[in-house]
CSV table of C-alpha atoms in Angstrom, one decimal:
chain,number,residue,atom,x,y,z
A,1,MET,CA,173.8,47.7,132.6
A,2,ILE,CA,172.4,51.3,132.6
A,3,ARG,CA,171.4,52.8,135.9
A,4,LEU,CA,170.8,56.2,137.5
A,5,MET,CA,173.9,58.1,138.4
A,6,THR,CA,174.4,59.0,142.1
A,7,ILE,CA,177.0,61.2,143.8
A,8,ALA,CA,178.6,57.9,145.0
A,9,ASP,CA,179.6,57.4,141.3
A,10,TYR,CA,181.4,60.8,141.2
A,11,ASN,CA,185.1,59.6,141.6
A,12,ASP,CA,184.7,56.8,139.0
A,13,VAL,CA,182.8,59.0,136.5
A,14,TYR,CA,185.2,61.9,136.9
A,15,ASN,CA,188.1,59.6,136.3
A,16,PHE,CA,186.3,58.2,133.3
A,17,TRP,CA,185.7,61.7,131.9
A,18,ILE,CA,189.3,62.9,132.3
A,19,ASN,CA,190.5,59.8,130.5
A,20,THR,CA,188.1,60.3,127.6
A,21,PRO,CA,189.8,62.4,124.9
A,22,GLY,CA,187.8,65.4,123.8
A,23,MET,CA,185.8,66.0,127.0
A,24,GLY,CA,185.5,69.6,128.0
A,25,LEU,CA,185.5,69.9,131.8
A,26,ASN,CA,186.1,72.8,134.2
A,27,ASP,CA,187.1,72.9,137.9
A,28,ILE,CA,183.8,74.4,139.2
A,29,ASP,CA,180.9,72.9,137.3
A,30,ASP,CA,182.5,69.5,137.1
A,31,SER,CA,183.8,69.4,140.7
A,32,ARG,CA,182.2,67.0,143.2
A,33,ALA,CA,180.1,69.9,144.6
A,34,GLY,CA,179.1,71.0,141.1
A,35,ILE,CA,178.0,67.5,140.0
A,36,GLU,CA,176.3,66.9,143.4
A,37,LYS,CA,174.2,70.1,142.9
A,38,TYR,CA,173.3,69.0,139.4
A,39,LEU,CA,172.3,65.5,140.5
A,40,GLU,CA,170.2,67.0,143.4
A,41,ARG,CA,168.3,69.1,140.9
A,42,ASN,CA,168.0,66.2,138.4
A,43,PRO,CA,167.9,63.0,140.4
A,44,ARG,CA,166.1,60.9,137.8
A,45,THR,CA,167.7,62.0,134.5
A,46,CYS,CA,171.5,61.2,134.8
A,47,PHE,CA,172.8,57.7,134.0
A,48,VAL,CA,175.9,55.6,134.0
A,49,ALA,CA,176.7,52.4,132.0
A,50,ILE,CA,178.4,49.7,134.0
A,51,GLU,CA,180.3,46.7,132.5
A,52,GLN,CA,182.2,44.3,134.8
A,53,ASN,CA,181.8,46.8,137.7
A,54,GLU,CA,183.5,49.6,135.7
A,55,ILE,CA,182.0,52.8,134.4
A,56,VAL,CA,182.0,52.5,130.6
A,57,GLY,CA,179.6,55.3,129.8
A,58,ALA,CA,177.8,58.3,131.3
A,59,ILE,CA,175.3,61.0,130.4
A,60,LEU,CA,174.1,64.0,132.3
A,61,SER,CA,170.7,65.3,131.4
A,62,GLY,CA,168.3,67.6,133.1
A,63,HIS,CA,165.9,70.4,132.5
A,64,ASP,CA,164.7,73.9,133.5
A,65,GLY,CA,161.0,73.0,133.5
A,66,ARG,CA,160.5,73.5,129.8
A,67,ARG,CA,163.6,72.3,127.9
A,68,GLY,CA,165.9,69.4,128.4
A,69,TYR,CA,169.7,69.6,128.2
A,70,ILE,CA,172.3,66.9,127.7
A,71,TYR,CA,175.9,67.2,129.0
A,72,HIS,CA,179.1,65.1,129.2
A,73,THR,CA,177.9,62.1,127.3
A,74,ALA,CA,180.8,59.6,126.8
A,75,VAL,CA,181.4,56.0,126.1
A,76,SER,CA,184.7,54.2,126.6
A,77,ALA,CA,186.5,53.9,123.3
A,78,SER,CA,186.7,50.1,123.7
A,79,MET,CA,183.0,49.9,124.2
A,80,ARG,CA,181.8,52.1,121.3
A,81,LYS,CA,179.6,50.6,118.6
A,82,CYS,CA,178.0,48.3,121.2
A,83,GLY,CA,174.8,50.3,121.7
A,84,ILE,CA,175.8,51.9,125.1
A,85,GLY,CA,175.6,55.5,123.9
A,86,THR,CA,172.2,54.8,122.4
A,87,ALA,CA,171.0,53.1,125.6
A,88,LEU,CA,172.2,56.0,127.7
A,89,LEU,CA,170.5,58.5,125.4
A,90,SER,CA,167.3,56.5,125.5
A,91,ALA,CA,167.3,56.4,129.3
A,92,ALA,CA,167.8,60.1,129.4
A,93,ILE,CA,165.1,60.9,126.8
A,94,LYS,CA,162.6,58.6,128.5
A,95,SER,CA,163.3,60.2,131.9
A,96,LEU,CA,163.0,63.7,130.5
A,97,GLU,CA,159.7,62.8,128.7
A,98,ALA,CA,158.4,61.4,132.1
A,99,GLU,CA,159.0,64.8,133.5
A,100,GLY,CA,157.0,66.5,130.7
A,101,ILE,CA,159.9,67.7,128.6
A,102,CYS,CA,159.3,67.8,124.9
A,103,LYS,CA,162.5,69.2,123.5
A,104,VAL,CA,166.2,68.6,124.3
A,105,ALA,CA,169.3,70.5,123.4
A,106,LEU,CA,173.1,69.9,123.7
A,107,VAL,CA,176.4,71.3,122.7
A,108,VAL,CA,179.2,69.4,121.0
A,109,PHE,CA,182.7,70.7,120.2
A,110,SER,CA,182.9,71.3,116.5
A,111,LYS,CA,186.1,69.3,116.3
A,112,ASN,CA,184.5,66.3,117.9
A,113,SER,CA,183.7,64.4,114.8
A,114,ILE,CA,182.9,61.1,116.6
A,115,GLY,CA,180.4,62.9,118.9
A,116,ASN,CA,178.9,64.9,116.1
A,117,LYS,CA,178.3,61.8,114.0
A,118,PHE,CA,176.7,60.1,117.0
A,119,TRP,CA,174.2,62.9,117.6
A,120,GLU,CA,173.4,63.5,113.9
A,121,LYS,CA,172.6,59.8,113.5
A,122,ARG,CA,170.1,60.1,116.4
A,123,GLY,CA,168.3,63.0,114.8
A,124,PHE,CA,170.0,66.0,116.5
A,125,THR,CA,170.3,68.8,114.0
A,126,VAL,CA,172.7,71.7,113.8
A,127,ARG,CA,171.1,75.1,114.4
A,128,LYS,CA,172.7,77.5,112.0
A,129,ASP,CA,170.4,80.3,113.1
A,130,LEU,CA,172.0,80.5,116.6
A,131,ILE,CA,175.2,81.7,118.1
A,132,TYR,CA,176.1,80.0,121.4
A,133,ARG,CA,177.2,82.5,124.0
A,134,ASN,CA,178.7,81.9,127.4
A,135,LYS,CA,179.8,84.1,130.3
A,136,ALA,CA,181.7,82.8,133.3
A,137,MET,CA,180.7,84.7,136.4
A,138,VAL,CA,183.8,83.4,138.2
A,139,GLU,CA,187.2,82.3,136.8
A,140,LEU,CA,186.9,78.8,135.5
A,141,LYS,CA,189.9,76.6,135.0
A,142,ARG,CA,189.4,74.3,132.0
A,143,ILE,CA,190.5,70.8,132.3
A,144,ASP,CA,191.4,69.5,128.9
A,145,THR,CA,191.4,65.8,128.1
Protein backbone atom coordinates (compact mmCIF):
# COMPACT_ATOMS: atom_id res chain seq x y z
CA MET A 1 0.00 0.00 0.00
CA ILE A 2 1.28 3.46 -0.92
CA ARG A 3 0.13 6.39 1.23
CA LEU A 4 1.15 9.93 2.12
CA MET A 5 4.02 10.19 4.56
CA THR A 6 3.39 12.09 7.79
CA ILE A 7 5.72 13.09 10.59
CA ALA A 8 4.24 10.21 12.62
CA ASP A 9 6.15 7.93 10.20
CA TYR A 10 9.48 9.59 10.95
CA ASN A 11 11.01 7.05 13.35
CA ASP A 12 10.12 4.10 11.13
CA VAL A 13 11.22 5.85 7.93
CA TYR A 14 14.49 7.05 9.44
CA ASN A 15 15.23 3.55 10.74
CA PHE A 16 14.44 2.21 7.27
CA TRP A 17 16.78 4.76 5.63
CA ILE A 18 19.73 4.11 7.96
CA ASN A 19 19.36 0.39 7.29
CA THR A 20 19.35 0.86 3.52
CA PRO A 21 22.90 0.68 2.12
CA GLY A 22 23.94 3.67 0.04
CA MET A 23 21.62 6.26 1.56
CA GLY A 24 23.20 9.67 2.08
CA LEU A 25 21.80 11.29 5.19
CA ASN A 26 22.94 14.12 7.46
CA ASP A 27 22.15 15.13 10.99
CA ILE A 28 20.32 18.40 10.20
CA ASP A 29 18.30 17.93 7.00
CA ASP A 30 17.30 14.39 7.93
CA SER A 31 16.61 15.03 11.60
CA ARG A 32 13.02 14.86 12.82
CA ALA A 33 12.85 18.68 12.71
CA GLY A 34 14.31 18.78 9.19
CA ILE A 35 11.89 16.20 7.81
CA GLU A 36 8.97 17.81 9.64
CA LYS A 37 9.80 21.14 7.99
CA TYR A 38 9.97 19.43 4.59
CA LEU A 39 6.63 17.66 5.11
CA GLU A 40 4.96 20.88 6.23
CA ARG A 41 6.13 22.55 3.03
CA ASN A 42 5.22 19.52 0.89
CA PRO A 43 2.26 17.81 2.61
CA ARG A 44 0.86 16.08 -0.50
CA THR A 45 4.01 14.92 -2.30
CA CYS A 46 5.87 12.51 0.03
CA PHE A 47 4.94 8.84 0.27
CA VAL A 48 5.67 5.59 2.06
CA ALA A 49 5.07 2.01 0.99
CA ILE A 50 3.68 -0.27 3.70
CA GLU A 51 3.70 -4.05 3.64
CA GLN A 52 2.47 -6.04 6.66
CA ASN A 53 2.53 -2.86 8.81
CA GLU A 54 6.19 -2.21 7.98
CA ILE A 55 7.80 0.57 5.93
CA VAL A 56 9.29 -1.07 2.83
CA GLY A 57 9.73 2.06 0.72
CA ALA A 58 9.78 5.82 0.85
CA ILE A 59 10.09 8.84 -1.43
CA LEU A 60 10.39 12.51 -0.58
CA SER A 61 9.31 14.87 -3.30
CA GLY A 62 8.48 18.52 -3.32
CA HIS A 63 8.85 21.68 -5.34
CA ASP A 64 9.83 25.31 -5.25
CA GLY A 65 6.85 26.46 -7.32
CA ARG A 66 8.43 25.79 -10.69
CA ARG A 67 10.50 22.60 -10.48
CA GLY A 68 10.01 19.38 -8.59
CA TYR A 69 12.73 17.57 -6.67
CA ILE A 70 12.98 13.97 -5.48
CA TYR A 71 15.01 12.85 -2.46
CA HIS A 72 15.66 9.74 -0.40
CA THR A 73 13.87 7.22 -2.57
CA ALA A 74 14.45 3.71 -1.30
CA VAL A 75 12.86 0.28 -1.37
CA SER A 76 13.74 -2.57 0.96
CA ALA A 77 16.17 -4.96 -0.75
CA SER A 78 13.82 -7.88 -0.15
CA MET A 79 10.96 -6.02 -1.87
CA ARG A 80 12.76 -4.77 -4.98
CA LYS A 81 11.51 -5.85 -8.40
CA CYS A 82 7.92 -5.86 -7.05
CA GLY A 83 6.88 -2.49 -8.49
CA ILE A 84 7.12 -0.57 -5.21
CA GLY A 85 9.69 1.95 -6.46
CA THR A 86 7.65 2.55 -9.59
CA ALA A 87 4.47 2.98 -7.54
CA LEU A 88 6.19 5.47 -5.20
CA LEU A 89 7.56 7.42 -8.15
CA SER A 90 4.15 7.41 -9.85
CA ALA A 91 2.47 8.77 -6.71
CA ALA A 92 5.11 11.50 -6.40
CA ILE A 93 4.91 12.50 -10.07
CA LYS A 94 1.10 12.61 -10.03
CA SER A 95 1.11 14.74 -6.89
CA LEU A 96 3.65 17.15 -8.38
CA GLU A 97 1.65 17.37 -11.62
CA ALA A 98 -1.48 18.15 -9.56
CA GLU A 99 0.44 21.10 -8.13
CA GLY A 100 1.32 22.37 -11.62
CA ILE A 101 4.89 21.09 -11.77
CA CYS A 102 6.11 20.05 -15.23
CA LYS A 103 9.73 19.04 -14.61
CA VAL A 104 11.45 17.10 -11.85
CA ALA A 105 15.10 16.68 -10.87
CA LEU A 106 17.02 14.42 -8.53
CA VAL A 107 20.55 13.56 -7.46
CA VAL A 108 21.92 10.01 -7.27
CA PHE A 109 25.35 9.05 -6.01
CA SER A 110 27.45 7.99 -9.01
CA LYS A 111 28.44 4.74 -7.25
CA ASN A 112 24.77 3.78 -6.70
CA SER A 113 24.43 1.49 -9.71
CA ILE A 114 21.07 0.04 -8.58
CA GLY A 115 19.58 3.50 -8.13
CA ASN A 116 21.02 4.83 -11.37
CA LYS A 117 19.60 1.88 -13.33
CA PHE A 118 16.19 2.45 -11.70
CA TRP A 119 16.08 6.15 -12.64
CA GLU A 120 17.45 5.60 -16.15
CA LYS A 121 14.81 2.94 -16.85
CA ARG A 122 12.14 5.47 -15.88
CA GLY A 123 13.35 8.14 -18.29
CA PHE A 124 15.57 10.25 -16.03
CA THR A 125 18.60 11.36 -18.01
CA VAL A 126 22.09 12.39 -16.95
CA ARG A 127 22.86 16.07 -17.48
CA LYS A 128 26.45 16.25 -18.66
CA ASP A 129 26.23 20.01 -19.08
CA LEU A 130 25.86 20.64 -15.33
CA ILE A 131 28.09 20.58 -12.30
CA TYR A 132 26.24 19.99 -9.07
CA ARG A 133 27.41 22.39 -6.39
CA ASN A 134 26.60 22.47 -2.71
CA LYS A 135 27.45 24.71 0.24
CA ALA A 136 26.66 23.84 3.83
CA MET A 137 25.80 26.96 5.81
CA VAL A 138 26.32 25.04 9.05
CA GLU A 139 28.50 22.04 9.79
CA LEU A 140 26.66 18.90 8.75
CA LYS A 141 27.51 15.48 10.06
CA ARG A 142 27.06 12.89 7.37
CA ILE A 143 25.37 9.68 8.40
CA ASP A 144 26.71 6.95 6.13
CA THR A 145 24.74 3.78 5.64
